[in-house]
CSV table of C-alpha atoms and ligand atoms in Angstrom, one decimal:
chain,number,residue,atom,x,y,z
A,8,MET,CA,0.1,-0.2,0.1
A,9,ALA,CA,1.4,3.7,-0.8
A,10,GLU,CA,2.5,5.1,2.0
A,11,ALA,CA,0.2,8.5,3.3
A,12,ILE,CA,1.4,11.6,1.7
A,13,THR,CA,1.5,14.6,4.4
A,14,ALA,CA,1.4,17.6,2.9
A,15,LEU,CA,4.0,20.1,3.3
A,16,TYR,CA,2.9,23.4,1.7
A,17,PRO,CA,5.3,25.6,1.0
A,18,VAL,CA,4.3,29.4,2.4
A,19,ALA,CA,4.5,32.8,1.1
A,20,ARG,CA,6.7,35.3,2.3
A,21,ALA,CA,5.4,37.1,5.7
A,22,ARG,CA,4.3,39.9,3.6
A,23,VAL,CA,2.1,38.1,1.7
A,24,GLN,CA,0.3,35.9,4.7
A,25,ALA,CA,-0.6,38.5,6.1
A,26,MET,CA,-2.5,40.1,3.4
A,27,LYS,CA,-6.1,39.7,2.6
A,28,GLU,CA,-7.4,38.4,-0.6
A,29,TYR,CA,-8.8,41.9,-2.6
A,30,HIS,CA,-12.1,40.5,-4.4
A,31,PRO,CA,-13.4,43.7,-5.9
A,32,PRO,CA,-17.3,43.8,-6.2
A,33,LEU,CA,-17.8,42.5,-9.4
A,34,GLY,CA,-20.6,39.4,-10.8
A,35,CYS,CA,-23.9,39.7,-12.5
A,36,ARG,CA,-22.8,43.6,-13.9
A,37,ASP,CA,-25.7,43.1,-17.4
A,38,THR,CA,-26.9,46.1,-15.9
A,39,LEU,CA,-26.5,50.2,-15.4
A,40,ARG,CA,-23.4,49.9,-14.1
A,41,LEU,CA,-22.3,52.8,-12.2
A,42,ASP,CA,-20.2,51.1,-10.0
A,43,PHE,CA,-16.7,50.9,-11.1
A,44,ASN,CA,-16.4,54.4,-13.1
A,45,GLU,CA,-15.9,52.9,-16.1
A,46,ASN,CA,-16.9,54.5,-19.8
A,47,THR,CA,-21.1,52.8,-19.3
A,48,LEU,CA,-21.3,52.7,-23.3
A,49,ALA,CA,-19.2,51.7,-25.5
A,50,CYS,CA,-15.4,52.2,-27.1
A,51,SER,CA,-14.6,53.9,-30.3
A,52,PRO,CA,-16.5,52.6,-33.3
A,53,LYS,CA,-13.0,52.5,-34.9
A,54,VAL,CA,-11.8,50.0,-32.3
A,55,ARG,CA,-14.1,47.8,-33.0
A,56,GLU,CA,-13.3,47.7,-36.6
A,57,VAL,CA,-9.9,47.1,-35.7
A,58,LEU,CA,-11.0,44.1,-33.1
A,59,ALA,CA,-13.3,42.7,-35.9
A,60,GLY,CA,-10.1,42.5,-38.1
A,61,VAL,CA,-7.4,40.5,-36.4
A,62,SER,CA,-6.5,37.6,-37.8
A,63,ALA,CA,-5.7,34.0,-35.8
A,64,GLY,CA,-2.5,34.8,-37.4
A,65,SER,CA,-1.7,37.7,-35.7
A,66,LEU,CA,-2.3,36.1,-32.3
A,67,THR,CA,0.2,33.3,-32.5
A,68,ARG,CA,3.4,35.7,-32.1
A,69,TYR,CA,4.4,37.4,-29.4
A,70,PRO,CA,3.0,40.6,-28.2
A,71,GLU,CA,5.1,44.0,-29.9
A,72,ARG,CA,4.8,47.1,-27.6
A,73,GLU,CA,8.1,48.8,-28.7
A,74,PRO,CA,6.1,50.6,-31.6
A,75,VAL,CA,2.2,51.2,-30.2
A,76,GLU,CA,4.7,52.8,-27.4
A,77,ALA,CA,6.3,55.0,-29.2
A,78,MET,CA,3.4,56.7,-31.3
A,79,VAL,CA,1.6,56.8,-27.5
A,80,ALA,CA,5.1,58.6,-27.0
A,81,ALA,CA,4.6,61.0,-29.7
A,82,ARG,CA,0.8,61.7,-29.6
A,83,LEU,CA,1.6,62.7,-25.5
A,84,GLY,CA,4.9,64.7,-27.0
A,85,LEU,CA,6.9,61.9,-24.8
A,86,GLU,CA,10.5,60.5,-26.1
A,87,PRO,CA,9.9,56.8,-26.9
A,88,ALA,CA,11.6,56.1,-23.5
A,89,GLN,CA,9.9,58.3,-21.6
A,90,ALA,CA,6.5,56.4,-22.2
A,91,ALA,CA,5.7,52.4,-21.0
A,92,LEU,CA,2.7,50.9,-22.1
A,93,THR,CA,1.0,48.7,-19.2
A,94,ASN,CA,-1.7,46.4,-18.7
A,95,GLY,CA,-3.4,48.7,-17.0
A,96,VAL,CA,-2.8,51.1,-14.2
A,97,ASP,CA,-2.8,48.7,-11.7
A,98,GLU,CA,0.2,46.7,-13.2
A,99,ALA,CA,2.0,50.3,-13.6
A,100,ILE,CA,1.4,50.7,-9.8
A,101,HIS,CA,2.2,47.1,-9.6
A,102,VAL,CA,5.8,47.7,-11.4
A,103,LEU,CA,6.8,51.1,-9.8
A,104,PHE,CA,6.4,50.0,-6.2
A,105,GLU,CA,8.2,46.7,-6.5
A,106,ALA,CA,11.0,48.8,-8.7
A,107,PHE,CA,11.2,51.7,-5.9
A,108,LEU,CA,10.1,50.2,-2.4
A,109,GLU,CA,12.2,48.8,0.4
A,110,ALA,CA,12.0,48.0,3.8
A,111,GLY,CA,11.9,51.0,6.0
A,112,ASP,CA,10.5,52.9,3.2
A,113,GLU,CA,7.1,55.0,3.4
A,114,LEU,CA,4.3,55.5,1.0
A,115,LEU,CA,2.8,58.3,1.6
A,116,LEU,CA,-0.7,57.8,0.3
A,117,PRO,CA,-3.5,60.9,1.0
A,118,VAL,CA,-7.4,58.7,2.0
A,119,PRO,CA,-9.4,57.5,1.1
A,120,THR,CA,-8.0,57.2,-2.4
A,121,TYR,CA,-8.0,54.5,-4.9
A,122,THR,CA,-7.6,50.8,-3.4
A,123,MET,CA,-4.7,48.9,-5.1
A,124,TYR,CA,-1.8,51.2,-3.7
A,125,GLU,CA,-2.6,50.0,-0.9
A,126,VAL,CA,-3.0,46.3,-2.2
A,127,TYR,CA,0.2,46.6,-3.8
A,128,ALA,CA,2.5,48.3,-1.2
A,129,SER,CA,1.3,45.5,1.6
A,130,ALA,CA,3.3,43.2,-0.9
A,131,THR,CA,6.3,45.2,-1.1
A,132,ASP,CA,8.1,45.9,2.8
A,133,ALA,CA,7.4,49.6,2.9
A,134,ARG,CA,5.2,51.1,5.4
A,135,VAL,CA,2.1,52.7,4.4
A,136,VAL,CA,2.0,56.1,5.7
A,137,PRO,CA,-2.4,57.6,4.9
A,138,VAL,CA,-2.5,61.1,5.1
A,139,GLN,CA,-6.2,61.5,5.7
A,140,ALA,CA,-8.3,63.9,4.2
A,141,ALA,CA,-10.7,66.2,6.3
A,142,ASP,CA,-14.6,65.4,6.1
A,143,ASP,CA,-14.2,68.1,2.8
A,144,LEU,CA,-12.6,64.9,1.3
A,145,GLN,CA,-10.3,68.0,-0.6
A,146,PHE,CA,-6.9,67.2,-1.3
A,147,PRO,CA,-4.9,67.1,2.5
A,148,PHE,CA,-1.8,69.0,1.2
A,149,GLU,CA,-0.8,70.8,4.2
A,150,ARG,CA,-1.2,67.4,6.3
A,151,LEU,CA,0.8,65.5,3.1
A,152,LEU,CA,3.4,68.0,3.6
A,153,SER,CA,3.6,67.2,7.3
A,154,ALA,CA,4.1,63.4,7.0
A,155,ILE,CA,7.0,64.0,4.5
A,156,THR,CA,10.1,62.5,6.5
A,157,PRO,CA,13.6,61.2,5.0
A,158,ARG,CA,11.7,57.6,4.2
A,159,THR,CA,9.5,59.0,2.2
A,160,LYS,CA,9.5,56.9,-1.2
A,161,ILE,CA,6.8,57.3,-3.1
A,162,VAL,CA,3.5,59.4,-2.4
A,163,ALA,CA,1.1,58.2,-4.6
A,164,ILE,CA,-1.7,60.8,-6.0
A,165,ALA,CA,-4.7,60.3,-8.0
A,166,ASN,CA,-5.9,62.9,-9.8
A,167,PRO,CA,-9.0,63.6,-9.5
A,168,ASN,CA,-9.2,61.2,-6.8
A,169,SER,CA,-11.5,58.3,-6.2
A,170,PRO,CA,-13.8,58.1,-4.5
A,171,SER,CA,-13.9,61.9,-3.6
A,172,GLY,CA,-13.6,63.6,-7.0
A,173,SER,CA,-11.3,66.5,-5.5
A,174,VAL,CA,-7.9,67.2,-7.2
A,175,ALA,CA,-5.0,68.7,-6.5
A,176,THR,CA,-3.9,71.9,-8.3
A,177,ARG,CA,-0.3,72.0,-10.4
A,178,THR,CA,1.6,74.5,-8.2
A,179,GLN,CA,0.7,72.2,-4.9
A,180,ILE,CA,2.2,68.4,-6.6
A,181,LEU,CA,5.8,70.7,-7.6
A,182,GLU,CA,5.7,71.7,-4.4
A,183,ILE,CA,5.2,68.1,-3.2
A,184,ALA,CA,7.8,67.0,-5.5
A,185,ARG,CA,10.5,69.9,-4.6
A,186,ARG,CA,9.8,68.9,-0.9
A,187,VAL,CA,10.7,64.7,-1.6
A,188,PRO,CA,13.4,65.0,-3.8
A,189,GLN,CA,14.2,61.2,-2.9
A,190,ALA,CA,10.9,60.2,-3.7
A,191,VAL,CA,9.0,59.6,-6.9
A,192,VAL,CA,5.7,61.3,-6.8
A,193,LEU,CA,2.9,60.0,-9.2
A,194,VAL,CA,0.4,61.2,-10.1
A,195,ASP,CA,-2.3,59.0,-11.4
A,196,GLU,CA,-4.6,60.7,-14.1
A,197,ALA,CA,-7.1,57.8,-14.6
A,198,TYR,CA,-9.8,60.3,-14.9
A,199,PHE,CA,-8.1,62.9,-16.7
A,200,HIS,CA,-10.1,63.5,-19.4
A,201,PHE,CA,-13.0,64.7,-17.6
A,202,PHE,CA,-11.0,67.0,-15.7
A,203,GLY,CA,-8.8,68.4,-18.6
A,204,GLU,CA,-5.5,69.6,-16.2
A,205,THR,CA,-2.3,67.6,-16.3
A,206,VAL,CA,1.2,67.6,-15.2
A,207,MET,CA,2.3,65.3,-18.4
A,208,ASP,CA,3.8,67.6,-19.7
A,209,LEU,CA,6.2,68.2,-16.5
A,210,ILE,CA,8.1,64.9,-17.6
A,211,GLY,CA,11.2,65.2,-18.0
A,212,THR,CA,11.3,68.5,-16.1
A,213,VAL,CA,11.0,67.7,-12.8
A,214,PRO,CA,13.0,64.9,-12.2
A,215,ASN,CA,11.4,62.9,-9.8
A,216,LEU,CA,7.5,63.4,-11.4
A,217,ILE,CA,5.4,60.1,-12.9
A,218,VAL,CA,2.3,60.4,-14.5
A,219,ALA,CA,0.1,57.3,-15.0
A,220,ARG,CA,-3.2,56.8,-17.6
A,221,THR,CA,-5.6,54.2,-18.2
A,222,PHE,CA,-7.7,53.3,-21.4
A,223,SER,CA,-10.2,51.9,-18.8
A,224,LYS,CA,-12.3,55.2,-18.0
A,225,ALA,CA,-13.0,57.6,-20.8
A,226,TYR,CA,-11.6,55.6,-23.8
A,227,GLY,CA,-14.0,52.5,-22.7
A,228,LEU,CA,-11.2,49.7,-22.8
A,229,ALA,CA,-11.3,47.9,-19.3
A,230,GLY,CA,-11.7,44.9,-20.5
A,231,LEU,CA,-8.5,44.8,-22.6
A,232,ARG,CA,-5.9,46.0,-19.9
A,233,LEU,CA,-4.2,49.2,-21.3
A,234,GLY,CA,-2.5,51.8,-19.1
A,235,LEU,CA,0.4,54.0,-19.5
A,236,LEU,CA,3.3,55.2,-17.6
A,237,ALA,CA,5.2,58.2,-18.2
A,238,ALA,CA,8.8,59.3,-16.6
A,239,PRO,CA,12.0,60.6,-16.8
A,240,VAL,CA,14.0,58.0,-18.5
A,241,GLU,CA,16.2,57.9,-16.2
A,242,LEU,CA,13.5,56.4,-13.9
A,243,MET,CA,12.0,54.4,-16.4
A,244,ARG,CA,14.9,52.7,-16.4
A,245,TRP,CA,14.3,50.7,-13.3
A,246,VAL,CA,10.5,50.6,-13.5
A,247,ARG,CA,11.5,48.2,-17.2
A,248,ARG,CA,13.6,45.7,-15.4
A,249,VAL,CA,10.4,44.4,-13.4
A,250,LEU,CA,8.2,45.2,-16.4
A,251,SER,CA,6.9,41.9,-18.4
A,252,PRO,CA,7.8,42.5,-21.9
A,253,TYR,CA,4.8,40.6,-23.0
A,254,SER,CA,1.7,41.7,-19.7
A,255,VAL,CA,0.1,43.9,-22.7
A,256,ASN,CA,-1.5,41.9,-25.4
A,257,SER,CA,-1.9,41.5,-29.2
A,258,LEU,CA,-5.6,43.0,-29.4
A,259,ALA,CA,-4.9,45.9,-26.7
A,260,LEU,CA,-1.7,46.7,-28.9
A,261,ALA,CA,-4.0,46.6,-32.3
A,262,CYS,CA,-6.8,48.8,-31.0
A,263,LEU,CA,-4.6,51.4,-29.4
A,264,PRO,CA,-4.4,53.9,-32.4
A,265,ALA,CA,-7.3,53.6,-33.7
A,266,ALA,CA,-9.0,54.5,-30.2
A,267,MET,CA,-6.3,57.2,-29.8
A,268,GLU,CA,-6.7,58.4,-33.2
A,269,ASP,CA,-10.9,58.7,-32.9
A,270,THR,CA,-10.7,62.0,-30.7
A,271,GLU,CA,-14.0,62.8,-31.9
A,272,TYR,CA,-15.4,60.1,-30.3
A,273,LEU,CA,-13.2,60.5,-27.1
A,274,ASP,CA,-14.6,64.5,-27.0
A,275,TRP,CA,-18.3,63.6,-27.7
A,276,TYR,CA,-18.6,60.6,-25.0
A,277,VAL,CA,-16.8,62.9,-22.5
A,278,GLY,CA,-18.6,66.2,-23.4
A,279,GLU,CA,-21.9,63.9,-22.6
A,280,VAL,CA,-20.7,62.4,-19.1
A,281,LEU,CA,-20.1,66.1,-18.0
A,282,ALA,CA,-23.3,67.4,-19.3
A,283,ALA,CA,-25.1,64.2,-17.3
A,284,ARG,CA,-22.9,65.1,-13.9
A,285,GLU,CA,-24.3,68.6,-14.4
A,286,GLU,CA,-27.5,67.0,-14.8
A,287,PHE,CA,-27.8,64.3,-12.2
A,288,GLU,CA,-26.4,66.9,-9.1
A,289,ARG,CA,-29.0,69.2,-9.8
A,290,ALA,CA,-31.0,65.7,-9.4
A,291,LEU,CA,-29.1,65.3,-6.2
A,292,ASP,CA,-29.5,68.9,-4.9
A,293,ALA,CA,-33.7,68.8,-5.6
A,294,GLU,CA,-33.7,65.1,-3.2
A,295,GLY,CA,-31.2,67.3,-0.4
A,296,VAL,CA,-28.8,64.5,-1.3
A,297,ARG,CA,-25.6,66.2,0.5
A,298,ARG,CA,-22.5,65.2,-2.5
A,299,TRP,CA,-19.0,66.0,-3.1
A,300,ALA,CA,-18.0,68.0,-5.9
A,301,SER,CA,-16.0,66.1,-8.3
A,302,ARG,CA,-14.2,66.4,-11.5
A,303,ALA,CA,-14.0,63.3,-12.5
A,304,ASN,CA,-16.9,60.9,-14.1
A,305,PHE,CA,-18.3,60.1,-10.1
A,306,VAL,CA,-20.1,61.6,-7.8
A,307,LEU,CA,-19.8,60.6,-4.2
A,308,VAL,CA,-22.9,61.0,-2.1
A,309,GLU,CA,-23.6,61.0,1.4
A,310,ILE,CA,-26.8,58.1,2.2
A,311,GLY,CA,-26.3,57.4,5.8
A,312,ALA,CA,-26.9,54.4,8.0
A,313,ARG,CA,-28.8,53.0,5.6
A,314,HIS,CA,-25.7,52.6,2.4
A,315,GLY,CA,-25.6,48.7,2.4
A,316,GLU,CA,-29.8,49.2,1.8
A,317,PHE,CA,-29.3,51.9,-0.4
A,318,THR,CA,-26.8,50.5,-2.4
A,319,GLU,CA,-29.2,46.7,-2.4
A,320,ARG,CA,-32.3,48.3,-3.8
A,321,MET,CA,-30.6,49.9,-6.2
A,322,ARG,CA,-29.1,47.1,-7.9
A,323,ALA,CA,-32.5,45.5,-7.2
A,324,ALA,CA,-33.6,48.3,-9.3
A,325,GLY,CA,-31.0,47.8,-11.9
A,326,VAL,CA,-28.5,50.2,-11.0
A,327,LEU,CA,-25.2,49.5,-9.6
A,328,VAL,CA,-23.7,51.5,-7.5
A,329,ARG,CA,-20.6,51.3,-4.9
A,330,ASP,CA,-20.7,51.2,-1.1
A,331,ARG,CA,-17.7,52.8,-0.2
A,332,SER,CA,-18.2,53.7,3.5
A,333,SER,CA,-15.2,51.6,4.4
A,334,ASP,CA,-13.0,53.8,3.4
A,335,PRO,CA,-11.0,55.7,5.4
A,336,GLY,CA,-13.7,58.8,6.2
A,337,CYS,CA,-16.3,57.5,4.0
A,338,ASP,CA,-18.8,56.2,6.7
A,339,GLY,CA,-22.3,56.1,4.7
A,340,LEU,CA,-21.0,57.3,1.9
A,341,VAL,CA,-22.1,55.7,-1.5
A,342,ARG,CA,-20.2,56.3,-5.1
A,343,ILE,CA,-21.7,56.4,-8.2
A,344,THR,CA,-20.0,57.0,-11.8
A,345,ILE,CA,-21.8,58.9,-14.6
A,346,GLY,CA,-22.6,57.3,-17.6
A,347,THR,CA,-24.9,59.2,-20.8
A,348,ARG,CA,-28.0,61.5,-19.8
A,349,GLU,CA,-30.8,59.1,-20.6
A,350,GLN,CA,-28.9,56.8,-18.2
A,351,MET,CA,-28.1,59.1,-15.4
A,352,ARG,CA,-32.1,59.8,-15.8
A,353,THR,CA,-32.5,56.0,-15.9
A,354,ALA,CA,-30.5,56.3,-12.3
A,355,VAL,CA,-32.6,59.2,-11.0
A,356,VAL,CA,-35.8,57.3,-11.5
A,357,ALA,CA,-33.8,54.4,-9.3
A,358,LEU,CA,-32.5,56.7,-6.7
A,359,LYS,CA,-36.0,59.2,-6.1
A,360,GLU,CA,-37.7,55.7,-5.1
A,361,THR,CA,-34.8,54.3,-3.3
A,362,LEU,CA,-34.6,57.2,-1.3
A,363,SER,CA,-38.7,57.6,-1.2
A,364,ALA,CA,-38.8,53.9,0.0
A,365,LEU,CA,-36.0,54.0,2.5
A,366,ARG,CA,-37.4,57.5,4.5
A,367,ASN,CA,-41.1,55.9,4.4
A,368,GLU,CA,-39.5,52.9,6.3
A,369,GLY,CA,-37.9,55.1,8.4
A,370,ALA,CA,-41.0,57.3,9.0
A,371,ARG,CA,-42.7,53.9,9.8
A,372,GLN,CA,-40.3,52.9,12.6
B,408,LIG,C1,-7.6,56.3,-9.4
B,408,LIG,C2,-7.5,54.9,-10.1
B,408,LIG,N1,-6.2,54.2,-10.9
B,408,LIG,C3,-5.9,53.4,-11.4
B,408,LIG,C4,-7.4,52.5,-11.7
B,408,LIG,C5,-7.2,51.4,-12.6
B,408,LIG,O1,-6.8,51.4,-13.7
B,408,LIG,P1,-6.5,50.5,-14.7
B,408,LIG,O2,-8.0,49.7,-15.0
B,408,LIG,O3,-5.8,50.9,-16.1
B,408,LIG,O4,-6.0,49.2,-14.3
B,408,LIG,C6,-8.5,53.1,-11.3
B,408,LIG,C7,-9.8,52.3,-11.8
B,408,LIG,O5,-10.8,52.2,-10.6
B,408,LIG,C8,-8.2,54.6,-10.5
B,408,LIG,O6,-9.7,54.6,-10.1
């Protein structure tokens, strides 16, 4: 008889053992998706044409990113060596942290902010130093400056920030970069198209500035996983050492030129979202729902103690929204992505019904 084998499984690094698995609340999203700040409609029709023409033969080859990287760099006014395409901004964050964070280093993180900074930082041996925003959820500029130490190695700023929609000014970013010459200042411009302001033009002039952009939001390509990191060549050479040469797949590379060329579609979608945001904000005000001013394609609103029920009832009404209550300083807050005006009118109907049902129940209790 075969001897019983005692299973002995190797264990991960202590830091990884201490991490929790992160599962974004996806699943059954074939409805009005106002929960992940994606484009809620479609990518450019030009991209769909490219996809339709992809040959089976082209899929047999390893993807070649350099020519597309050079095209993107030229469009953004960068040198080819200053631009790296990534598998979404998530990979950009991951490789940046891998390349720069060592034991004893500190990552300064204004919070609340995008979840993945903390997830990837916690896999390194560096320490996350959260810098809490005040109740107005504005960018905590002064607090961030006071939190700088000689150990600060990365400052991660989502601009506009999620879930608040607030922004840091160019002057504030420049001042931070000046105060931490030993650290990388990452400005994550995932929502740039809705905001319209950038520090991309400073790449190479400010030695410690790195900018990230995504194609998951305004461009409507979240499923293709495409991000961009822009950095001075002197910093990019470290990033490229840890970046997989094939992490951006050939479908994504094939589609990117068409997506970037179709500025007409992009401008139309952004204009539509901005008009819808204004209209939706007016509806929130009419309902007496407290909201935070947003420069992105989402709005953070105060629902209060029944945030969970609100989110569930909206889901039942066919509208997905994102409960952000567990984010630091966000108790009772829910984030609602802005889609087209037509979609947001549907959302307003669901919102009014949900709020009225919650109020009536509250009155009866
Ligand atoms: C600030 C910010 N950065 C990055 C991302 C993720 O971008 P990507 O889809 O390119 O990984 C998000 C997504 O919600 C985000 O809010």
